[in-house]
């Protein structure tokens, strides 16, 4: 312990490929005084037994960017450090035995083209030529990605550590962290037995043990381990026949839950089996290092049978070992990184969901830049640790959900797909009534949200084509327009801001003017110093010193973190009151009529974005004159304990129900932007078409960055020409032979009988800004291009 320093600028806990990557990238950016602590030896955790596959094509833009950077880095590290990474560009072959699997693969090909990645859709004959050991009689198509490859995971980690050491990073092996220290709520040090290393910031990147280490500081890191299996065979004649130095591409047979590659003239065949096995860390000894779990052939046999069918040569193969190694996963199958919302200065990265090697380079760079800049430097919403609220870090939920996450790793990502386990954790005050009305729920940010009504019959079968719920949602859309439809918005976050400086504080936090009369609602964005949108909110002024902010369900943690960080010496109290209030949307031409019928007292005549006390049946609350559907309507803010009374009174007065699919269709037609789709920390109000909601007379955060801002891209509305075009998100958009943007969100439009979408476009901005409806756009969906028109105006305002 005497060699350990007493202070470091940055302490990284964990010496696997992730920790080494963070250290390498911090040092490469010029950060000094970095210490890496490893409980055993470098690479002794999940890293050493990872399969090492690196595949460029992924289902989202963020993952594609991160993994492409990783692969490029791994190819260059040997030249920089002299340490081999084992990178071999073998290419990868993903086969499909199901039409929807082939569609999924084609969608990834299309997304890749937006980043200049070329992959080829091939037939079964060509697939057999690329991987001559497989049966192809049931293969209906495949995707060949020649730029993919594989690495030796331990060598990658060692190359990263060598590059970090060359830049002054200190590594300490056999150094177990026993505690974390805080001062004034901020991380301040790391305990190693009796020794303390004072630190300005601490990074937890210790794989399976990350959740437990985070708990030492009172931070939440919801991940959990599963057993993960693959077999290694002894040399096979069929592999030897490929010739010395020749390699097979990585094989993905996701319909059979398998992946495979050659390994020392034999084969490595792994699986993501549907009946996965969770792993409580209590089963692992304290000194678990370069160790494996027991073989379990009874568990692996169904996957082995799939492998024998796909690769007949395995029938005569001698199995060298059935490797069973632990890996950690998250509740939503996306990894996590970022600064802890619980403990400032504590940064977290983990839950790599069996993609740690592929992600480590790009994600390590992203977190290092975040640490140095104090904010994300690229779009990371889907991986941001702030998407998880503390309520989601419940061991029972993790134990139930994580095996399902591994088991559904290769699921076809249909629209409407949802997890089955750990459901019902957070239910809105009117959940029971929605269930009785036939709601189909999806789990979102821990909440049960009604997506449509009509029950199971209106939801299945899932498809990439016209969904089973189209007619049902059409009826809900009609109710939102012509009737009075109840929309449960109770999962939305509610943050009370009170105190003598409340107005001044919110005028600094929010871009719009907050100094309005009590009884007014302000729509605004919360911006970062770069002018990017951190959140999209409405704010009610209840009194001279009292405001209520409404934000989306998944943004409460990040909004609270941002506000508390910016509070400084302002005399304000910031309180999460989400669970105390229900929000019942009431949309449609008959909304006022139904609300009045449900109330014994006169319903006040409100101007748009005004609110006032209201009685609804036996309940008392507030009514606001606004609707996220773009239709006439209200938002009713009712104390949670009276929400059912209000709901029942509205139903008795003639209201029906609508879910999120209906409101999604209507909000796209209205041109309303959504957080996580059109809005992100890298999107400015100018790009989003929200410049008019910036109060230039106030000194809001981000104002300086927007002073001379001329956007080079713009959110626009798309309307497809063919009803057969059904995009989901991220599809590349072409114009005049070049990529012109990507779809950000899409939904069926019942007025036009076609899909409408919102999209970020980079061209032709001059024509769009002139108010034109521009045709000749093409959107590539699963390798097929569909024509569309675009305009900056909302679809409801188009003159077609």
mmCIF file of C-alpha atoms in Angstrom, residues 225-536:
data_model
loop_
_atom_site.group_PDB
_atom_site.id
_atom_site.type_symbol
_atom_site.label_atom_id
_atom_site.label_comp_id
_atom_site.label_asym_id
_atom_site.label_seq_id
_atom_site.Cartn_x
_atom_site.Cartn_y
_atom_site.Cartn_z
ATOM 1 C CA UNK A 225 -25.001 -10.612 -13.939
ATOM 2 C CA UNK A 226 -25.964 -13.641 -15.991
ATOM 3 C CA UNK A 227 -24.162 -16.796 -16.964
ATOM 4 C CA UNK A 228 -23.008 -16.720 -20.585
ATOM 5 C CA UNK A 229 -22.016 -19.859 -22.481
ATOM 6 C CA UNK A 230 -19.938 -20.837 -25.480
ATOM 7 C CA UNK A 231 -18.183 -24.018 -26.533
ATOM 8 C CA UNK A 232 -14.660 -24.405 -27.842
ATOM 9 C CA UNK A 233 -13.818 -27.431 -29.977
ATOM 10 C CA UNK A 234 -10.575 -29.134 -30.760
ATOM 11 C CA UNK A 235 -9.243 -28.695 -34.325
ATOM 12 C CA UNK A 236 -11.623 -29.759 -37.076
ATOM 13 C CA UNK A 237 -10.579 -31.036 -40.528
ATOM 14 C CA UNK A 238 -13.091 -28.708 -42.154
ATOM 15 C CA UNK A 239 -11.478 -25.676 -40.504
ATOM 16 C CA UNK A 240 -7.950 -26.879 -41.182
ATOM 17 C CA UNK A 241 -8.915 -27.213 -44.840
ATOM 18 C CA UNK A 242 -9.338 -23.461 -45.063
ATOM 19 C CA UNK A 243 -5.562 -23.183 -45.133
ATOM 20 C CA UNK A 244 -2.932 -21.714 -42.867
ATOM 21 C CA UNK A 245 -3.821 -18.203 -41.728
ATOM 22 C CA UNK A 246 -7.297 -18.329 -43.284
ATOM 23 C CA UNK A 247 -10.320 -17.466 -41.180
ATOM 24 C CA UNK A 248 -14.046 -17.768 -41.410
ATOM 25 C CA UNK A 249 -16.195 -14.692 -41.018
ATOM 26 C CA UNK A 250 -18.039 -14.294 -37.739
ATOM 27 C CA UNK A 251 -21.350 -16.119 -38.135
ATOM 28 C CA UNK A 252 -24.580 -14.802 -36.630
ATOM 29 C CA UNK A 253 -27.576 -17.125 -36.699
ATOM 30 C CA UNK A 254 -29.854 -15.093 -34.516
ATOM 31 C CA UNK A 255 -32.963 -17.122 -35.344
ATOM 32 C CA UNK A 256 -31.198 -20.049 -33.658
ATOM 33 C CA UNK A 257 -29.736 -17.791 -30.892
ATOM 34 C CA UNK A 258 -26.180 -18.569 -32.043
ATOM 35 C CA UNK A 259 -22.925 -16.908 -33.011
ATOM 36 C CA UNK A 260 -19.753 -18.687 -34.163
ATOM 37 C CA UNK A 261 -16.197 -18.173 -35.375
ATOM 38 C CA UNK A 262 -13.132 -20.300 -35.975
ATOM 39 C CA UNK A 263 -10.707 -20.666 -33.078
ATOM 40 C CA UNK A 264 -7.277 -22.348 -33.252
ATOM 41 C CA UNK A 265 -8.422 -24.531 -36.173
ATOM 42 C CA UNK A 266 -11.538 -25.422 -34.269
ATOM 43 C CA UNK A 267 -14.754 -23.525 -33.614
ATOM 44 C CA UNK A 268 -16.144 -21.233 -30.959
ATOM 45 C CA UNK A 269 -19.943 -21.393 -30.817
ATOM 46 C CA UNK A 270 -21.869 -19.258 -28.348
ATOM 47 C CA UNK A 271 -25.480 -18.488 -27.612
ATOM 48 C CA UNK A 272 -27.957 -16.071 -26.115
ATOM 49 C CA UNK A 273 -30.368 -18.731 -24.949
ATOM 50 C CA UNK A 274 -33.997 -17.758 -24.228
ATOM 51 C CA UNK A 275 -33.968 -19.396 -20.769
ATOM 52 C CA UNK A 276 -30.948 -17.506 -19.477
ATOM 53 C CA UNK A 277 -29.579 -17.958 -15.959
ATOM 54 C CA UNK A 278 -29.187 -15.017 -13.610
ATOM 55 C CA UNK A 279 -26.174 -14.924 -11.320
ATOM 56 C CA UNK A 280 -26.314 -13.435 -7.811
ATOM 57 C CA UNK A 281 -22.852 -12.192 -6.937
ATOM 58 C CA UNK A 282 -23.144 -14.026 -3.627
ATOM 59 C CA UNK A 283 -22.357 -17.173 -5.631
ATOM 60 C CA UNK A 284 -18.931 -15.852 -6.575
ATOM 61 C CA UNK A 285 -16.004 -16.151 -4.170
ATOM 62 C CA UNK A 286 -14.345 -12.923 -3.110
ATOM 63 C CA UNK A 287 -11.190 -13.835 -5.015
ATOM 64 C CA UNK A 288 -12.984 -14.710 -8.293
ATOM 65 C CA UNK A 289 -10.327 -13.887 -10.901
ATOM 66 C CA UNK A 290 -9.558 -15.473 -14.269
ATOM 67 C CA UNK A 291 -12.184 -17.974 -13.153
ATOM 68 C CA UNK A 292 -15.206 -19.564 -14.800
ATOM 69 C CA UNK A 293 -18.490 -20.934 -13.602
ATOM 70 C CA UNK A 294 -19.329 -24.606 -13.684
ATOM 71 C CA UNK A 295 -20.237 -26.231 -16.991
ATOM 72 C CA UNK A 296 -23.966 -26.833 -17.394
ATOM 73 C CA UNK A 297 -24.598 -29.156 -20.315
ATOM 74 C CA UNK A 298 -28.239 -29.710 -19.397
ATOM 75 C CA UNK A 299 -28.790 -25.978 -19.822
ATOM 76 C CA UNK A 300 -26.733 -25.642 -23.011
ATOM 77 C CA UNK A 301 -28.017 -28.764 -24.780
ATOM 78 C CA UNK A 302 -30.921 -27.068 -26.642
ATOM 79 C CA UNK A 303 -28.468 -24.527 -28.041
ATOM 80 C CA UNK A 304 -26.043 -27.297 -28.918
ATOM 81 C CA UNK A 305 -28.775 -28.999 -30.891
ATOM 82 C CA UNK A 306 -29.332 -25.789 -32.846
ATOM 83 C CA UNK A 307 -25.597 -25.563 -33.477
ATOM 84 C CA UNK A 308 -25.399 -29.191 -34.693
ATOM 85 C CA UNK A 309 -28.134 -28.513 -37.182
ATOM 86 C CA UNK A 310 -26.519 -25.356 -38.524
ATOM 87 C CA UNK A 311 -22.926 -26.658 -38.519
ATOM 88 C CA UNK A 312 -22.986 -30.432 -39.233
ATOM 89 C CA UNK A 313 -19.212 -30.668 -38.726
ATOM 90 C CA UNK A 314 -19.833 -30.272 -35.000
ATOM 91 C CA UNK A 315 -21.299 -33.781 -34.921
ATOM 92 C CA UNK A 316 -17.816 -35.260 -35.028
ATOM 93 C CA UNK A 317 -16.054 -32.485 -33.148
ATOM 94 C CA UNK A 318 -14.387 -33.018 -29.805
ATOM 95 C CA UNK A 319 -15.438 -30.327 -27.359
ATOM 96 C CA UNK A 320 -12.485 -28.771 -25.624
ATOM 97 C CA UNK A 321 -14.646 -27.008 -23.044
ATOM 98 C CA UNK A 322 -18.031 -25.462 -22.377
ATOM 99 C CA UNK A 323 -17.045 -22.030 -21.173
ATOM 100 C CA UNK A 324 -19.431 -20.418 -18.711
ATOM 101 C CA UNK A 325 -18.442 -16.889 -17.780
ATOM 102 C CA UNK A 326 -20.410 -14.168 -15.985
ATOM 103 C CA UNK A 327 -21.405 -10.958 -17.781
ATOM 104 C CA UNK A 328 -23.462 -7.984 -16.636
ATOM 105 C CA UNK A 329 -26.616 -6.628 -18.265
ATOM 106 C CA UNK A 330 -29.019 -3.717 -17.778
ATOM 107 C CA UNK A 331 -32.791 -3.444 -17.548
ATOM 108 C CA UNK A 332 -33.220 -2.156 -21.106
ATOM 109 C CA UNK A 333 -30.319 -3.971 -22.836
ATOM 110 C CA UNK A 334 -28.371 -0.731 -23.379
ATOM 111 C CA UNK A 335 -25.124 -0.073 -21.551
ATOM 112 C CA UNK A 336 -24.793 2.846 -19.141
ATOM 113 C CA UNK A 337 -22.289 5.629 -18.735
ATOM 114 C CA UNK A 338 -22.103 9.127 -17.342
ATOM 115 C CA UNK A 339 -21.825 11.092 -14.139
ATOM 116 C CA UNK A 340 -23.863 9.715 -11.267
ATOM 117 C CA UNK A 341 -26.938 11.857 -10.605
ATOM 118 C CA UNK A 342 -26.614 10.853 -6.947
ATOM 119 C CA UNK A 343 -22.968 11.745 -6.331
ATOM 120 C CA UNK A 344 -21.269 14.562 -8.267
ATOM 121 C CA UNK A 345 -17.792 13.688 -9.460
ATOM 122 C CA UNK A 346 -18.545 9.956 -9.559
ATOM 123 C CA UNK A 347 -18.614 8.595 -13.103
ATOM 124 C CA UNK A 348 -20.031 5.214 -14.036
ATOM 125 C CA UNK A 349 -19.724 2.861 -16.987
ATOM 126 C CA UNK A 350 -20.935 -0.723 -17.179
ATOM 127 C CA UNK A 351 -23.686 -3.151 -18.038
ATOM 128 C CA UNK A 352 -22.185 -3.735 -21.450
ATOM 129 C CA UNK A 353 -24.752 -6.396 -22.400
ATOM 130 C CA UNK A 354 -22.159 -8.692 -23.975
ATOM 131 C CA UNK A 355 -20.882 -5.940 -26.291
ATOM 132 C CA UNK A 356 -18.116 -4.681 -24.038
ATOM 133 C CA UNK A 357 -15.225 -5.364 -26.378
ATOM 134 C CA UNK A 358 -16.950 -3.804 -29.359
ATOM 135 C CA UNK A 359 -18.069 -0.771 -27.357
ATOM 136 C CA UNK A 360 -15.043 -0.231 -25.111
ATOM 137 C CA UNK A 361 -13.035 1.950 -27.463
ATOM 138 C CA UNK A 362 -15.821 4.333 -28.468
ATOM 139 C CA UNK A 363 -17.577 4.378 -25.114
ATOM 140 C CA UNK A 364 -14.284 4.885 -23.260
ATOM 141 C CA UNK A 365 -13.545 7.881 -25.459
ATOM 142 C CA UNK A 366 -17.074 9.234 -24.917
ATOM 143 C CA UNK A 367 -16.829 9.001 -21.130
ATOM 144 C CA UNK A 368 -13.327 10.484 -21.064
ATOM 145 C CA UNK A 369 -14.549 13.477 -23.058
ATOM 146 C CA UNK A 370 -17.558 13.797 -20.739
ATOM 147 C CA UNK A 371 -15.261 13.833 -17.683
ATOM 148 C CA UNK A 372 -13.014 16.516 -19.168
ATOM 149 C CA UNK A 373 -15.733 18.711 -20.690
ATOM 150 C CA UNK A 374 -18.215 18.257 -17.845
ATOM 151 C CA UNK A 375 -20.940 17.179 -20.275
ATOM 152 C CA UNK A 376 -21.467 14.635 -23.068
ATOM 153 C CA UNK A 377 -19.714 15.636 -26.293
ATOM 154 C CA UNK A 378 -21.884 13.456 -28.526
ATOM 155 C CA UNK A 379 -25.398 12.042 -28.634
ATOM 156 C CA UNK A 380 -25.539 9.464 -25.805
ATOM 157 C CA UNK A 381 -29.158 9.552 -24.637
ATOM 158 C CA UNK A 382 -29.790 5.829 -25.023
ATOM 159 C CA UNK A 383 -26.756 5.022 -22.846
ATOM 160 C CA UNK A 384 -26.977 7.920 -20.382
ATOM 161 C CA UNK A 385 -27.034 6.684 -16.773
ATOM 162 C CA UNK A 386 -29.638 9.365 -16.015
ATOM 163 C CA UNK A 387 -32.332 7.392 -17.793
ATOM 164 C CA UNK A 388 -32.526 5.196 -14.686
ATOM 165 C CA UNK A 389 -34.230 6.605 -11.614
ATOM 166 C CA UNK A 390 -33.300 5.205 -8.174
ATOM 167 C CA UNK A 391 -36.601 3.321 -8.045
ATOM 168 C CA UNK A 392 -35.347 1.132 -10.890
ATOM 169 C CA UNK A 393 -32.317 -0.057 -8.896
ATOM 170 C CA UNK A 394 -34.372 -2.651 -7.035
ATOM 171 C CA UNK A 395 -32.709 -6.037 -6.669
ATOM 172 C CA UNK A 396 -35.974 -7.916 -7.192
ATOM 173 C CA UNK A 397 -36.526 -6.122 -10.497
ATOM 174 C CA UNK A 398 -32.979 -6.837 -11.628
ATOM 175 C CA UNK A 399 -33.182 -10.507 -10.685
ATOM 176 C CA UNK A 400 -36.409 -10.871 -12.657
ATOM 177 C CA UNK A 401 -35.560 -8.769 -15.707
ATOM 178 C CA UNK A 402 -31.898 -9.372 -16.491
ATOM 179 C CA UNK A 403 -32.182 -13.066 -17.504
ATOM 180 C CA UNK A 404 -34.927 -11.993 -19.903
ATOM 181 C CA UNK A 405 -32.657 -9.292 -21.325
ATOM 182 C CA UNK A 406 -29.973 -11.857 -22.153
ATOM 183 C CA UNK A 407 -32.563 -14.318 -23.412
ATOM 184 C CA UNK A 408 -34.031 -11.745 -25.789
ATOM 185 C CA UNK A 409 -30.702 -10.397 -27.007
ATOM 186 C CA UNK A 410 -31.495 -11.677 -30.494
ATOM 187 C CA UNK A 411 -35.178 -10.763 -30.540
ATOM 188 C CA UNK A 412 -36.505 -9.257 -33.735
ATOM 189 C CA UNK A 413 -37.038 -5.613 -32.797
ATOM 190 C CA UNK A 414 -40.630 -5.218 -33.847
ATOM 191 C CA UNK A 415 -42.524 -2.030 -33.089
ATOM 192 C CA UNK A 416 -44.576 -2.766 -29.986
ATOM 193 C CA UNK A 417 -42.123 -5.299 -28.545
ATOM 194 C CA UNK A 418 -41.972 -5.161 -24.748
ATOM 195 C CA UNK A 419 -40.318 -7.004 -21.890
ATOM 196 C CA UNK A 420 -42.505 -9.296 -19.794
ATOM 197 C CA UNK A 421 -40.689 -9.391 -16.466
ATOM 198 C CA UNK A 422 -40.380 -6.830 -13.653
ATOM 199 C CA UNK A 423 -43.552 -5.161 -14.815
ATOM 200 C CA UNK A 424 -45.933 -3.081 -12.733
ATOM 201 C CA UNK A 425 -43.232 -1.430 -10.669
ATOM 202 C CA UNK A 426 -44.670 2.077 -11.087
ATOM 203 C CA UNK A 427 -48.371 2.381 -11.861
ATOM 204 C CA UNK A 428 -50.189 5.625 -12.358
ATOM 205 C CA UNK A 429 -53.122 6.483 -10.058
ATOM 206 C CA UNK A 430 -55.635 5.506 -12.797
ATOM 207 C CA UNK A 431 -53.813 2.349 -13.926
ATOM 208 C CA UNK A 432 -56.552 0.017 -12.711
ATOM 209 C CA UNK A 433 -59.237 1.879 -14.641
ATOM 210 C CA UNK A 434 -57.157 1.800 -17.818
ATOM 211 C CA UNK A 435 -56.593 -1.934 -17.378
ATOM 212 C CA UNK A 436 -60.330 -2.488 -17.030
ATOM 213 C CA UNK A 437 -60.857 -0.437 -20.196
ATOM 214 C CA UNK A 438 -58.611 -2.822 -22.178
ATOM 215 C CA UNK A 439 -55.319 -0.930 -22.158
ATOM 216 C CA UNK A 440 -52.215 -2.520 -23.577
ATOM 217 C CA UNK A 441 -49.279 -1.325 -21.476
ATOM 218 C CA UNK A 442 -45.585 -0.910 -22.181
ATOM 219 C CA UNK A 443 -42.906 -0.403 -19.557
ATOM 220 C CA UNK A 444 -41.260 3.014 -19.997
ATOM 221 C CA UNK A 445 -38.792 4.496 -17.515
ATOM 222 C CA UNK A 446 -40.164 2.089 -14.914
ATOM 223 C CA UNK A 447 -43.774 3.190 -15.501
ATOM 224 C CA UNK A 448 -46.646 1.250 -17.004
ATOM 225 C CA UNK A 449 -47.879 3.358 -19.928
ATOM 226 C CA UNK A 450 -51.033 2.668 -21.943
ATOM 227 C CA UNK A 451 -50.016 2.547 -25.612
ATOM 228 C CA UNK A 452 -53.444 1.654 -26.987
ATOM 229 C CA UNK A 453 -56.706 0.014 -26.007
ATOM 230 C CA UNK A 454 -58.412 -3.085 -27.353
ATOM 231 C CA UNK A 455 -56.253 -5.495 -25.354
ATOM 232 C CA UNK A 456 -54.078 -8.312 -26.669
ATOM 233 C CA UNK A 457 -56.210 -8.821 -29.782
ATOM 234 C CA UNK A 458 -55.287 -5.327 -30.971
ATOM 235 C CA UNK A 459 -51.564 -5.861 -30.389
ATOM 236 C CA UNK A 460 -50.513 -9.183 -31.884
ATOM 237 C CA UNK A 461 -49.047 -10.465 -34.104
ATOM 238 C CA UNK A 462 -46.162 -8.009 -34.179
ATOM 239 C CA UNK A 463 -44.918 -7.051 -37.611
ATOM 240 C CA UNK A 464 -42.878 -4.535 -39.601
ATOM 241 C CA UNK A 465 -45.922 -4.014 -41.795
ATOM 242 C CA UNK A 466 -49.339 -2.615 -40.935
ATOM 243 C CA UNK A 467 -49.699 -3.314 -37.198
ATOM 244 C CA UNK A 468 -52.645 -5.071 -35.615
ATOM 245 C CA UNK A 469 -53.505 -1.914 -33.666
ATOM 246 C CA UNK A 470 -53.909 0.391 -36.679
ATOM 247 C CA UNK A 471 -57.725 0.419 -36.683
ATOM 248 C CA UNK A 472 -57.945 0.635 -32.891
ATOM 249 C CA UNK A 473 -55.541 3.565 -32.791
ATOM 250 C CA UNK A 474 -57.471 5.163 -35.624
ATOM 251 C CA UNK A 475 -60.585 5.150 -33.454
ATOM 252 C CA UNK A 476 -58.584 6.688 -30.598
ATOM 253 C CA UNK A 477 -57.225 9.394 -32.922
ATOM 254 C CA UNK A 478 -60.794 10.180 -34.018
ATOM 255 C CA UNK A 479 -61.848 10.466 -30.366
ATOM 256 C CA UNK A 480 -58.987 12.883 -29.697
ATOM 257 C CA UNK A 481 -60.173 15.032 -32.576
ATOM 258 C CA UNK A 482 -63.949 14.843 -32.516
ATOM 259 C CA UNK A 483 -64.835 13.522 -29.070
ATOM 260 C CA UNK A 484 -63.274 13.715 -25.639
ATOM 261 C CA UNK A 485 -60.471 11.233 -25.025
ATOM 262 C CA UNK A 486 -58.744 10.581 -21.700
ATOM 263 C CA UNK A 487 -54.952 10.344 -22.049
ATOM 264 C CA UNK A 488 -53.091 9.279 -18.925
ATOM 265 C CA UNK A 489 -50.008 11.490 -18.643
ATOM 266 C CA UNK A 490 -49.426 10.844 -14.946
ATOM 267 C CA UNK A 491 -45.971 9.342 -15.491
ATOM 268 C CA UNK A 492 -44.707 12.774 -16.530
ATOM 269 C CA UNK A 493 -42.234 14.242 -14.074
ATOM 270 C CA UNK A 494 -43.373 17.066 -11.802
ATOM 271 C CA UNK A 495 -40.794 19.309 -10.157
ATOM 272 C CA UNK A 496 -41.822 22.026 -7.710
ATOM 273 C CA UNK A 497 -39.574 25.117 -7.674
ATOM 274 C CA UNK A 498 -40.233 27.483 -4.762
ATOM 275 C CA UNK A 499 -38.514 30.387 -3.078
ATOM 276 C CA UNK A 500 -37.726 34.093 -3.347
ATOM 277 C CA UNK A 501 -35.404 33.487 -6.323
ATOM 278 C CA UNK A 502 -37.661 31.005 -8.137
ATOM 279 C CA UNK A 503 -38.466 33.336 -11.034
ATOM 280 C CA UNK A 504 -34.884 34.494 -11.548
ATOM 281 C CA UNK A 505 -33.578 30.939 -11.250
ATOM 282 C CA UNK A 506 -36.033 29.597 -13.829
ATOM 283 C CA UNK A 507 -35.319 32.487 -16.165
ATOM 284 C CA UNK A 508 -31.697 31.370 -16.111
ATOM 285 C CA UNK A 509 -32.476 27.662 -16.441
ATOM 286 C CA UNK A 510 -35.216 27.945 -19.068
ATOM 287 C CA UNK A 511 -34.922 29.642 -22.448
ATOM 288 C CA UNK A 512 -38.430 31.135 -22.405
ATOM 289 C CA UNK A 513 -39.719 33.962 -20.212
ATOM 290 C CA UNK A 514 -40.798 32.704 -16.788
ATOM 291 C CA UNK A 515 -41.878 36.063 -15.377
ATOM 292 C CA UNK A 516 -45.530 35.625 -16.287
ATOM 293 C CA UNK A 517 -48.705 36.144 -14.321
ATOM 294 C CA UNK A 518 -49.814 33.414 -11.919
ATOM 295 C CA UNK A 519 -52.201 31.107 -13.731
ATOM 296 C CA UNK A 520 -50.072 30.983 -16.895
ATOM 297 C CA UNK A 521 -48.207 28.004 -18.385
ATOM 298 C CA UNK A 522 -44.972 28.517 -20.294
ATOM 299 C CA UNK A 523 -43.595 26.076 -22.852
ATOM 300 C CA UNK A 524 -39.790 26.128 -22.852
ATOM 301 C CA UNK A 525 -36.566 24.267 -23.401
ATOM 302 C CA UNK A 526 -33.804 23.881 -20.849
ATOM 303 C CA UNK A 527 -30.505 24.468 -22.642
ATOM 304 C CA UNK A 528 -26.881 23.681 -21.927
ATOM 305 C CA UNK A 529 -24.040 26.162 -22.330
ATOM 306 C CA UNK A 530 -23.588 25.030 -25.937
ATOM 307 C CA UNK A 531 -27.169 25.941 -26.780
ATOM 308 C CA UNK A 532 -28.241 22.291 -26.974
ATOM 309 C CA UNK A 533 -31.567 21.153 -25.556
ATOM 310 C CA UNK A 534 -31.264 19.375 -22.222
ATOM 311 C CA UNK A 535 -35.004 19.073 -21.654
ATOM 312 C CA UNK A 536 -38.413 20.073 -23.007
#
